[in-house]
mmCIF file of C-alpha atoms in Angstrom:
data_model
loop_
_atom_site.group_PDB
_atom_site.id
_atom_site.type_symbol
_atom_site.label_atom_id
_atom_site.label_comp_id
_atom_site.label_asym_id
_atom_site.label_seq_id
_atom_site.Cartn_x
_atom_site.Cartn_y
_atom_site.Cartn_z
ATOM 1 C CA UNK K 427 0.858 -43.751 25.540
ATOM 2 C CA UNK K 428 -0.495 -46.594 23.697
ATOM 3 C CA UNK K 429 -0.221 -49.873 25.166
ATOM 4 C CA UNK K 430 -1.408 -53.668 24.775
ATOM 5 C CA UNK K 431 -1.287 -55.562 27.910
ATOM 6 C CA UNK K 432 -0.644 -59.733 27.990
ATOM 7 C CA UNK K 433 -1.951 -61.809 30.484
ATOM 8 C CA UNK K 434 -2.649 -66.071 31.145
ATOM 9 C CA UNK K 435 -4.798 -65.937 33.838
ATOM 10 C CA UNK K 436 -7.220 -63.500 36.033
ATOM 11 C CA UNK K 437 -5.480 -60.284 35.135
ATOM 12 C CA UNK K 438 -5.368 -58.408 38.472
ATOM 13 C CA UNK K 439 -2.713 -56.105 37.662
ATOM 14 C CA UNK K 440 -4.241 -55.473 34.296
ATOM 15 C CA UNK K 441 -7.723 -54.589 36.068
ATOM 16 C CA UNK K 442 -5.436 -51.746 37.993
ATOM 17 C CA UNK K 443 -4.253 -50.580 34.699
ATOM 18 C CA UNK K 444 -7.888 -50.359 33.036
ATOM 19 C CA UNK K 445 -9.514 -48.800 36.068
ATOM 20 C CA UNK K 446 -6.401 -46.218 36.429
ATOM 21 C CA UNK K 447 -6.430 -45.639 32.757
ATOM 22 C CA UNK K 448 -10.053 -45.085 32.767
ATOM 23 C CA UNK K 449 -10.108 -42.772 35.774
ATOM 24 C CA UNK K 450 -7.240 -40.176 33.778
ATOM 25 C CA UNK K 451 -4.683 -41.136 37.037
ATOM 26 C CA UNK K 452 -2.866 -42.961 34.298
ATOM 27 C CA UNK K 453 -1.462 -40.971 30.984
ATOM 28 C CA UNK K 454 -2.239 -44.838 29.207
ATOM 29 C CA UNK K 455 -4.732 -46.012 26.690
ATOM 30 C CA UNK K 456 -4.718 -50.067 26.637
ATOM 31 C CA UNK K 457 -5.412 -50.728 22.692
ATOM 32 C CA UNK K 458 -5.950 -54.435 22.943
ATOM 33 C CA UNK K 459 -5.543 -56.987 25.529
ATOM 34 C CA UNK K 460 -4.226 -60.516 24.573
ATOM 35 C CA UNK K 461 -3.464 -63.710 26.144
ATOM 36 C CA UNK K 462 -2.440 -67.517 24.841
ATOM 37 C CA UNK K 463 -5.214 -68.649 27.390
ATOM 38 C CA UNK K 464 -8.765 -67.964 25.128
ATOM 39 C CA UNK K 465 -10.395 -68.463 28.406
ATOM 40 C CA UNK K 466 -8.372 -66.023 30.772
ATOM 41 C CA UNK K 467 -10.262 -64.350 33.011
ATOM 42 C CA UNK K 468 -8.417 -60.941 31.792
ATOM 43 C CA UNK K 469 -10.065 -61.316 28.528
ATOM 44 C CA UNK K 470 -13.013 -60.756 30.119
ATOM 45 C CA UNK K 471 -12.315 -58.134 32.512
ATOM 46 C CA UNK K 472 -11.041 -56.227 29.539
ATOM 47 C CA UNK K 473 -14.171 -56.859 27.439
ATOM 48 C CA UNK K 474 -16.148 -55.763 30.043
ATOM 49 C CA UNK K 475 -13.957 -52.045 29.803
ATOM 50 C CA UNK K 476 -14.563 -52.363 25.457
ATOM 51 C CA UNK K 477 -11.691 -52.805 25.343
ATOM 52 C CA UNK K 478 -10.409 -55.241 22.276
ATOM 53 C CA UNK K 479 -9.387 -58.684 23.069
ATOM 54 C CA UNK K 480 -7.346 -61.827 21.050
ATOM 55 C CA UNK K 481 -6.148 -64.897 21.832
ATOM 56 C CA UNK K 482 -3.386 -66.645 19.921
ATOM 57 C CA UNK K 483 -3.141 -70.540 21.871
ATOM 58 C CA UNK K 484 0.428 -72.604 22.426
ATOM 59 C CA UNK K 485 -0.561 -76.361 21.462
ATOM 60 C CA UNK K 486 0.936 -78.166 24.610
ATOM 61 C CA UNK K 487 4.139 -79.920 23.597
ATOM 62 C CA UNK K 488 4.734 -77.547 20.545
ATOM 63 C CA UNK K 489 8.438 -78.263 18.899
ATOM 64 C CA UNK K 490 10.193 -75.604 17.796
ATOM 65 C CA UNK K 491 8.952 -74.909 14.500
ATOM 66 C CA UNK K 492 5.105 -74.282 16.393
ATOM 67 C CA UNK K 493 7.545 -71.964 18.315
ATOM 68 C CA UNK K 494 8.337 -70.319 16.504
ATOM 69 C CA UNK K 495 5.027 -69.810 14.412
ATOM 70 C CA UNK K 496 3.585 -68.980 17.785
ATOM 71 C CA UNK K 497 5.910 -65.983 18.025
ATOM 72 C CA UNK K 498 5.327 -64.851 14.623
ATOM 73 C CA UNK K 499 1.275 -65.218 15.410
ATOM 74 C CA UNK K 500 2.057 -63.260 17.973
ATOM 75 C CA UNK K 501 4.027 -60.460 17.344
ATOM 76 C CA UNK K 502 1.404 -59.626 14.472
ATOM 77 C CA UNK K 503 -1.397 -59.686 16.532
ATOM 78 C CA UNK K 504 0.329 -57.086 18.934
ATOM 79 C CA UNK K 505 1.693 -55.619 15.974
ATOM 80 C CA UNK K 506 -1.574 -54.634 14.740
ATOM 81 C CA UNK K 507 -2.593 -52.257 17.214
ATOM 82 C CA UNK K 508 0.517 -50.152 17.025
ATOM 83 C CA UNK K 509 1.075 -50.094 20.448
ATOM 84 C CA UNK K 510 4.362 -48.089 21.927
ATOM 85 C CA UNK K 511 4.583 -50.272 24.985
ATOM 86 C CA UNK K 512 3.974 -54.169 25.379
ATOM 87 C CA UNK K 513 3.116 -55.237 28.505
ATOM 88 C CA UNK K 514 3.276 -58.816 29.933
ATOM 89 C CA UNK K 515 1.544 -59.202 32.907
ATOM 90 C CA UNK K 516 0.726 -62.923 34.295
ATOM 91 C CA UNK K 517 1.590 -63.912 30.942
ATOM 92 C CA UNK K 518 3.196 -67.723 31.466
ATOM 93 C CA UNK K 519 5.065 -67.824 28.107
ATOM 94 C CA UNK K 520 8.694 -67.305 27.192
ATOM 95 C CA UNK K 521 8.893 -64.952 24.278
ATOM 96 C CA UNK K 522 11.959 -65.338 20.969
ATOM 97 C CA UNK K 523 14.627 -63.218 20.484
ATOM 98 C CA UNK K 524 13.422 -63.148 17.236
ATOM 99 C CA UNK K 525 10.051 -61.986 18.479
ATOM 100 C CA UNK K 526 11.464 -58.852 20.319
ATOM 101 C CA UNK K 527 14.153 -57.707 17.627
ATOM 102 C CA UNK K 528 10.886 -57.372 15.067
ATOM 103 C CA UNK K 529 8.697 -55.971 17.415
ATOM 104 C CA UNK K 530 8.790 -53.151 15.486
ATOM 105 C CA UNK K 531 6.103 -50.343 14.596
ATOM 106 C CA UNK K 532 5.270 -49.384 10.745
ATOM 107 C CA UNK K 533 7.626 -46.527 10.962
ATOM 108 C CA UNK K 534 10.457 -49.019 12.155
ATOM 109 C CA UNK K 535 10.343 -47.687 15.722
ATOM 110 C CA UNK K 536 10.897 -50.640 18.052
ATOM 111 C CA UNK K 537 8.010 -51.317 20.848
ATOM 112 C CA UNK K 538 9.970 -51.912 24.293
ATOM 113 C CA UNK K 539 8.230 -55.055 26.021
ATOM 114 C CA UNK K 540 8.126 -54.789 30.083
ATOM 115 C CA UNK K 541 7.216 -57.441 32.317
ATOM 116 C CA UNK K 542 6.037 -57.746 35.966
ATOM 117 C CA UNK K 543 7.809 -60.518 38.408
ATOM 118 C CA UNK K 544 7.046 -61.369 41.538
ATOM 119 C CA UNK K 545 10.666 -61.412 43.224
ATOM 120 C CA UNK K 546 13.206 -59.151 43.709
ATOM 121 C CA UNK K 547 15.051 -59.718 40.628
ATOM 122 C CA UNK K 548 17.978 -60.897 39.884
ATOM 123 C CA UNK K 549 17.136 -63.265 42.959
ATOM 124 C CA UNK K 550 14.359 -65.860 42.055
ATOM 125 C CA UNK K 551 13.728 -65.421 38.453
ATOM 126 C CA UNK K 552 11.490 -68.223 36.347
ATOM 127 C CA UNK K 553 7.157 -69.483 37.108
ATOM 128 C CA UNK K 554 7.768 -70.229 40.538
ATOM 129 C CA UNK K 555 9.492 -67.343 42.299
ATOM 130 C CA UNK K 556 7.366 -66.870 45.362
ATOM 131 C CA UNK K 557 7.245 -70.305 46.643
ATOM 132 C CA UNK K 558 11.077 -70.140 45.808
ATOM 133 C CA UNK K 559 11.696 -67.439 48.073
ATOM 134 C CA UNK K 560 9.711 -69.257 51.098
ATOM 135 C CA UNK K 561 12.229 -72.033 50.584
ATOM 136 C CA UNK K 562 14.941 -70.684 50.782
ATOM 137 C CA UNK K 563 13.385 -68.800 53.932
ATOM 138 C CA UNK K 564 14.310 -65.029 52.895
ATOM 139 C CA UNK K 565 12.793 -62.350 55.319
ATOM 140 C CA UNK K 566 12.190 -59.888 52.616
ATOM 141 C CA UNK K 567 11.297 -60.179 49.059
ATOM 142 C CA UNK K 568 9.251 -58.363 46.287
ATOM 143 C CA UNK K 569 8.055 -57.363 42.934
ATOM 144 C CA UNK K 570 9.961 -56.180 40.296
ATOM 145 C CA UNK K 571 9.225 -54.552 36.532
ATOM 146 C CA UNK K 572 11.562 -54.876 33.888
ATOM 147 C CA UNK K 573 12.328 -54.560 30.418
ATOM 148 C CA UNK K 574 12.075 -58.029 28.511
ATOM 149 C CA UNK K 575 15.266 -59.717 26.792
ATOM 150 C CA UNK K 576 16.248 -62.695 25.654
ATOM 151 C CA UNK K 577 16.753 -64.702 28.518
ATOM 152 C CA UNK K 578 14.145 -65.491 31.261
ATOM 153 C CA UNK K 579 13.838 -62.040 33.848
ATOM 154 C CA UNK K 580 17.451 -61.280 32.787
ATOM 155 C CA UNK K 581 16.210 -57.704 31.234
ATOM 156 C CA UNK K 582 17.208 -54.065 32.951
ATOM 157 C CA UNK K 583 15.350 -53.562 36.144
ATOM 158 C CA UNK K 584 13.004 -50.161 35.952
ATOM 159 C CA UNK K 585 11.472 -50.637 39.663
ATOM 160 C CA UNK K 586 11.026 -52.981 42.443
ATOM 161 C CA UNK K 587 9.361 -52.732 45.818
ATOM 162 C CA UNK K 588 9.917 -54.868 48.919
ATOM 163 C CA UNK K 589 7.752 -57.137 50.422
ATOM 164 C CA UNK K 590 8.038 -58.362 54.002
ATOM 165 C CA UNK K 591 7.676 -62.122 54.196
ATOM 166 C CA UNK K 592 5.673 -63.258 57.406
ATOM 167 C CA UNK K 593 6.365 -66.282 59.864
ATOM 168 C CA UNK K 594 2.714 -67.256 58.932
ATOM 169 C CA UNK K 595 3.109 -66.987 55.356
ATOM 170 C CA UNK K 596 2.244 -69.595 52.729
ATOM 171 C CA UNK K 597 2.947 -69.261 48.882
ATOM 172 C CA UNK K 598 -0.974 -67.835 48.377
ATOM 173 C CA UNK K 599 -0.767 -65.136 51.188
ATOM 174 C CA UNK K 600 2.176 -64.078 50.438
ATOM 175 C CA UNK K 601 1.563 -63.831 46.404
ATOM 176 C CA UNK K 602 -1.434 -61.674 47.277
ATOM 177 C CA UNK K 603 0.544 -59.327 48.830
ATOM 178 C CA UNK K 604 2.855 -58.798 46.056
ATOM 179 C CA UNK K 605 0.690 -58.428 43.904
ATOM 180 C CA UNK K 606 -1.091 -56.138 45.697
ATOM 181 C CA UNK K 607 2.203 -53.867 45.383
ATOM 182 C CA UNK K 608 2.770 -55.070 42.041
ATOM 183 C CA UNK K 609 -0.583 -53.547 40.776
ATOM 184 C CA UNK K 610 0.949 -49.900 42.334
ATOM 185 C CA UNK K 611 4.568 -50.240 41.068
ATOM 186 C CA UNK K 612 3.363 -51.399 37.308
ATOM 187 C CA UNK K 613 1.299 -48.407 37.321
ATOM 188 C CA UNK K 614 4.038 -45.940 38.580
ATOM 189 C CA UNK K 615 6.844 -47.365 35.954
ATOM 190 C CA UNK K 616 3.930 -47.165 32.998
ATOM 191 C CA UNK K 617 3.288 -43.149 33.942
ATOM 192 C CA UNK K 618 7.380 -42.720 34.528
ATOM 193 C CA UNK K 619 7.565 -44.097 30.356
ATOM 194 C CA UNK K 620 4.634 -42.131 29.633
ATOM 195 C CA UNK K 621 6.437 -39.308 30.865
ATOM 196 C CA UNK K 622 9.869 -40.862 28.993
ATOM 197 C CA UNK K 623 11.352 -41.375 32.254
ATOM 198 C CA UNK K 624 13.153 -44.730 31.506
ATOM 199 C CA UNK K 625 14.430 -44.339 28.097
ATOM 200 C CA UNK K 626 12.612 -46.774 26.239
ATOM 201 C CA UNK K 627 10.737 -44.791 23.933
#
């Protein structure tokens, strides 16, 4: 299954992905990764792989018309590598509507876009989910991957994992350890659509 993976920062999970991929425990081959950050760390841990990189930057305090060019930007780029499955991954940027409904591949086939969260969606959705769940002092919380829509982590659920949250917890050791189950469950859900397990393809 052909993929390309976006990411903002370090790229963690994607590193799973590439060194699962590259070991043939994943049925996945990562076309391209991309990022709006040109200087994301998960650019570089993907050149290192060879595999292909791009960058296509949000001007801070963009109206809606550099919106919306972003998008289009965008969707070409991932367009161009004729991926079946877009993943987000640590990527910090609300996609369009418009972006998804002409995600589409030369053939007309739309490419599903799935994103990782670091909450137990529907509960604690938006940038800021982990230090949201410490305040409002839940005992258990977790990762979840899901199919993008419109609205912001308000797409189907495909798979989410618990994550006890500790009395000694703060924001960073607790983020650590979801994503250290976050780098597991985005790799089962990508095999499970490989395998056409979730209906998306």
């Amino acid at each position: 299954m052909r993929i390309v993976v976006l990411v903002s920062g370090s790229g963690s999970n994607l590193q799973s992905v590439i060194d699962a991929s590259q070991a043939g425990d994943l049925p996945v081959e990562i076309a391209a990764v991309g990022s709006d950050n040109p200087d994301a760390y998960g650019l570089v841990r993907a050149g290192t792989a060879g595999i292909e990189t791009f960058s296509v930057p949000l001007e801070r305090g963009a109206d809606a018309e550099q919106r919306a060019d972003w998008n289009s930007r965008l969707r070409d780029a991932v367009l161009s590598y004729d991926p079946e499955v877009l993943v987000s991954s640590g990527f910090m940027r609300i996609v369009s509507a418009e972006f998804l409904d002409t995600l589409r591949r030369a053939d007309g086939r739309a490419v599903p876009m799935i994103n990782t969260h670091p909450a137990l969606l529907p509960s604690f959705p938006g940038a800021h989910a982990v230090r949201d769940a410490l305040a409002h002092g839940v005992k258990v919380t977790g990762c979840t991957v899901h199919q993008v829509d419109s609205g912001v982590d308000t797409g189907p659920i495909l798979a989410q994992t618990p994550v006890e949250v500790r009395a000694e917890d703060d924001e960073a050791t607790l983020h650590e350890r979801i994503k250290t189950a976050e780098r597991t469950l985005l790799n089962q859900v990508l095999a499970q659509i490989a395998r056409n397990e979730h209906g998306l393809r």
